[in-house]
Amino acid sequence: EIQVQMNEYQERNMELQTEKKAMADKMTKFMEQFEAREEQMNKMLRAKQLEADLAEANFKQSQLIIEDMKLKGEASTGQYMEQIEMYKKRIELLECIESQMKTQLETYQMKYSEFQ
């Protein structure tokens, strides 16, 4: 009877070892799948981070371009203001010359009318 019990225990022990091996294989597969998913998630996270970095770099570049355009616009405005001032001075000078020439013309007209 002890032999029967030992055989039963041995059969049960064999079943448990088989079950243990099957569970160990399942656990190994599960860990491999988990690690593969974790690696995939890390790659996706890295890709999203790179996209965010690229978007930020593009934004900063756009801001620099806008700032550059503003500075160029201000420089152009400054140049235009200088030209406007130069034209104003020229207009004043030409108006002064015109006034002098009118005065001179009136003088010549008076002399011409006295001459006749």
PDB file of C-alpha atoms in Angstrom:
ATOM      1  CA  GLU A   1       0.000   0.000   0.000  1.00  0.00           C
ATOM      2  CA  ILE A   2       2.902   2.371   0.670  1.00  0.00           C
ATOM      3  CA  GLN A   3       4.189   1.566  -2.815  1.00  0.00           C
ATOM      4  CA  VAL A   4       0.815   2.641  -4.252  1.00  0.00           C
ATOM      5  CA  GLN A   5       0.932   5.894  -2.319  1.00  0.00           C
ATOM      6  CA  MET A   6       4.496   6.506  -3.447  1.00  0.00           C
ATOM      7  CA  ASN A   7       3.468   5.863  -7.032  1.00  0.00           C
ATOM      8  CA  GLU A   8       0.531   8.262  -6.636  1.00  0.00           C
ATOM      9  CA  TYR A   9       2.821  10.893  -5.099  1.00  0.00           C
ATOM     10  CA  GLN A  10       5.341  10.334  -7.845  1.00  0.00           C
ATOM     11  CA  GLU A  11       2.632  10.689 -10.524  1.00  0.00           C
ATOM     12  CA  ARG A  12       1.304  13.793  -8.780  1.00  0.00           C
ATOM     13  CA  ASN A  13       4.850  15.138  -8.510  1.00  0.00           C
ATOM     14  CA  MET A  14       5.372  14.527 -12.271  1.00  0.00           C
ATOM     15  CA  GLU A  15       2.086  16.287 -13.040  1.00  0.00           C
ATOM     16  CA  LEU A  16       3.122  19.241 -10.862  1.00  0.00           C
ATOM     17  CA  GLN A  17       6.556  19.409 -12.548  1.00  0.00           C
ATOM     18  CA  THR A  18       4.891  19.354 -15.977  1.00  0.00           C
ATOM     19  CA  GLU A  19       2.468  22.026 -14.850  1.00  0.00           C
ATOM     20  CA  LYS A  20       5.359  24.033 -13.364  1.00  0.00           C
ATOM     21  CA  LYS A  21       7.289  23.813 -16.645  1.00  0.00           C
ATOM     22  CA  ALA A  22       4.207  24.874 -18.623  1.00  0.00           C
ATOM     23  CA  MET A  23       3.662  27.836 -16.285  1.00  0.00           C
ATOM     24  CA  ALA A  24       7.354  28.775 -16.519  1.00  0.00           C
ATOM     25  CA  ASP A  25       7.092  28.705 -20.343  1.00  0.00           C
ATOM     26  CA  LYS A  26       3.946  30.839 -20.185  1.00  0.00           C
ATOM     27  CA  MET A  27       5.682  33.259 -17.819  1.00  0.00           C
ATOM     28  CA  THR A  28       8.713  33.460 -20.126  1.00  0.00           C
ATOM     29  CA  LYS A  29       6.469  34.193 -23.132  1.00  0.00           C
ATOM     30  CA  PHE A  30       4.544  36.751 -21.094  1.00  0.00           C
ATOM     31  CA  MET A  31       7.786  38.483 -20.051  1.00  0.00           C
ATOM     32  CA  GLU A  32       9.046  38.512 -23.648  1.00  0.00           C
ATOM     33  CA  GLN A  33       5.756  40.041 -24.824  1.00  0.00           C
ATOM     34  CA  PHE A  34       5.853  42.567 -21.993  1.00  0.00           C
ATOM     35  CA  GLU A  35       9.430  43.580 -22.829  1.00  0.00           C
ATOM     36  CA  ALA A  36       8.578  43.850 -26.546  1.00  0.00           C
ATOM     37  CA  ARG A  37       5.571  46.065 -25.738  1.00  0.00           C
ATOM     38  CA  GLU A  38       7.650  48.153 -23.352  1.00  0.00           C
ATOM     39  CA  GLU A  39      10.310  48.644 -26.036  1.00  0.00           C
ATOM     40  CA  GLN A  40       7.631  49.564 -28.576  1.00  0.00           C
ATOM     41  CA  MET A  41       6.108  52.074 -26.146  1.00  0.00           C
ATOM     42  CA  ASN A  42       9.547  53.581 -25.492  1.00  0.00           C
ATOM     43  CA  LYS A  43      10.102  53.950 -29.229  1.00  0.00           C
ATOM     44  CA  MET A  44       6.685  55.589 -29.646  1.00  0.00           C
ATOM     45  CA  LEU A  45       7.391  57.898 -26.715  1.00  0.00           C
ATOM     46  CA  ARG A  46      10.770  58.837 -28.213  1.00  0.00           C
ATOM     47  CA  ALA A  47       9.147  59.497 -31.596  1.00  0.00           C
ATOM     48  CA  LYS A  48       6.527  61.750 -29.988  1.00  0.00           C
ATOM     49  CA  GLN A  49       9.240  63.574 -28.061  1.00  0.00           C
ATOM     50  CA  LEU A  50      11.191  64.132 -31.281  1.00  0.00           C
ATOM     51  CA  GLU A  51       8.030  65.421 -32.971  1.00  0.00           C
ATOM     52  CA  ALA A  52       7.448  67.808 -30.076  1.00  0.00           C
ATOM     53  CA  ASP A  53      11.075  68.983 -30.239  1.00  0.00           C
ATOM     54  CA  LEU A  54      10.756  69.529 -33.984  1.00  0.00           C
ATOM     55  CA  ALA A  55       7.534  71.483 -33.548  1.00  0.00           C
ATOM     56  CA  GLU A  56       9.174  73.642 -30.870  1.00  0.00           C
ATOM     57  CA  ALA A  57      12.210  74.246 -33.095  1.00  0.00           C
ATOM     58  CA  ASN A  58       9.943  75.214 -36.011  1.00  0.00           C
ATOM     59  CA  PHE A  59       8.022  77.556 -33.719  1.00  0.00           C
ATOM     60  CA  LYS A  60      11.224  79.218 -32.510  1.00  0.00           C
ATOM     61  CA  GLN A  61      12.461  79.524 -36.091  1.00  0.00           C
ATOM     62  CA  SER A  62       9.166  81.157 -37.085  1.00  0.00           C
ATOM     63  CA  GLN A  63       9.477  83.574 -34.185  1.00  0.00           C
ATOM     64  CA  LEU A  64      13.017  84.472 -35.266  1.00  0.00           C
ATOM     65  CA  ILE A  65      11.870  85.019 -38.846  1.00  0.00           C
ATOM     66  CA  ILE A  66       9.028  87.241 -37.650  1.00  0.00           C
ATOM     67  CA  GLU A  67      11.396  89.186 -35.403  1.00  0.00           C
ATOM     68  CA  ASP A  68      13.844  89.562 -38.294  1.00  0.00           C
ATOM     69  CA  MET A  69      11.054  90.794 -40.544  1.00  0.00           C
ATOM     70  CA  LYS A  70       9.997  93.295 -37.872  1.00  0.00           C
ATOM     71  CA  LEU A  71      13.565  94.560 -37.565  1.00  0.00           C
ATOM     72  CA  LYS A  72      13.889  94.829 -41.332  1.00  0.00           C
ATOM     73  CA  GLY A  73      10.527  96.582 -41.439  1.00  0.00           C
ATOM     74  CA  GLU A  74      11.656  99.007 -38.755  1.00  0.00           C
ATOM     75  CA  ALA A  75      14.922  99.566 -40.622  1.00  0.00           C
ATOM     76  CA  SER A  76      12.995 100.136 -43.836  1.00  0.00           C
ATOM     77  CA  THR A  77      10.652 102.463 -41.990  1.00  0.00           C
ATOM     78  CA  GLY A  78      13.673 104.311 -40.648  1.00  0.00           C
ATOM     79  CA  GLN A  79      15.092 104.608 -44.154  1.00  0.00           C
ATOM     80  CA  TYR A  80      11.737 105.816 -45.453  1.00  0.00           C
ATOM     81  CA  MET A  81      11.525 108.349 -42.656  1.00  0.00           C
ATOM     82  CA  GLU A  82      15.007 109.608 -43.547  1.00  0.00           C
ATOM     83  CA  GLN A  83      13.961 109.895 -47.194  1.00  0.00           C
ATOM     84  CA  ILE A  84      10.794 111.719 -46.196  1.00  0.00           C
ATOM     85  CA  GLU A  85      12.801 114.174 -44.113  1.00  0.00           C
ATOM     86  CA  MET A  86      15.223 114.654 -47.000  1.00  0.00           C
ATOM     87  CA  TYR A  87      12.315 115.289 -49.392  1.00  0.00           C
ATOM     88  CA  LYS A  88      10.727 117.727 -46.927  1.00  0.00           C
ATOM     89  CA  LYS A  89      13.968 119.685 -46.739  1.00  0.00           C
ATOM     90  CA  ARG A  90      14.250 119.638 -50.509  1.00  0.00           C
ATOM     91  CA  ILE A  91      10.673 120.858 -50.851  1.00  0.00           C
ATOM     92  CA  GLU A  92      11.386 123.676 -48.396  1.00  0.00           C
ATOM     93  CA  LEU A  93      14.500 124.592 -50.367  1.00  0.00           C
ATOM     94  CA  LEU A  94      12.610 124.512 -53.668  1.00  0.00           C
ATOM     95  CA  GLU A  95       9.800 126.600 -52.178  1.00  0.00           C
ATOM     96  CA  CYS A  96      12.372 129.118 -50.970  1.00  0.00           C
ATOM     97  CA  ILE A  97      13.972 129.204 -54.436  1.00  0.00           C
ATOM     98  CA  GLU A  98      10.516 129.546 -55.997  1.00  0.00           C
ATOM     99  CA  SER A  99       9.765 132.476 -53.693  1.00  0.00           C
ATOM    100  CA  GLN A 100      13.073 134.127 -54.571  1.00  0.00           C
ATOM    101  CA  MET A 101      12.481 133.569 -58.261  1.00  0.00           C
ATOM    102  CA  LYS A 102       8.976 135.064 -58.026  1.00  0.00           C
ATOM    103  CA  THR A 103      10.429 138.071 -56.253  1.00  0.00           C
ATOM    104  CA  GLN A 104      13.108 138.349 -58.937  1.00  0.00           C
ATOM    105  CA  LEU A 105      10.465 137.980 -61.673  1.00  0.00           C
ATOM    106  CA  GLU A 106       8.382 140.739 -60.105  1.00  0.00           C
ATOM    107  CA  THR A 107      11.480 142.921 -59.961  1.00  0.00           C
ATOM    108  CA  TYR A 108      12.216 142.256 -63.624  1.00  0.00           C
ATOM    109  CA  GLN A 109       8.598 142.942 -64.526  1.00  0.00           C
ATOM    110  CA  MET A 110       8.739 146.260 -62.720  1.00  0.00           C
ATOM    111  CA  LYS A 111      11.972 147.190 -64.462  1.00  0.00           C
ATOM    112  CA  TYR A 112      10.512 146.135 -67.809  1.00  0.00           C
ATOM    113  CA  SER A 113       7.381 148.194 -67.255  1.00  0.00           C
ATOM    114  CA  GLU A 114       9.546 151.196 -66.252  1.00  0.00           C
ATOM    115  CA  PHE A 115      11.649 150.664 -69.339  1.00  0.00           C
ATOM    116  CA  GLN A 116       8.619 150.879 -71.602  1.00  0.00           C
TER     117      GLN A 116
END
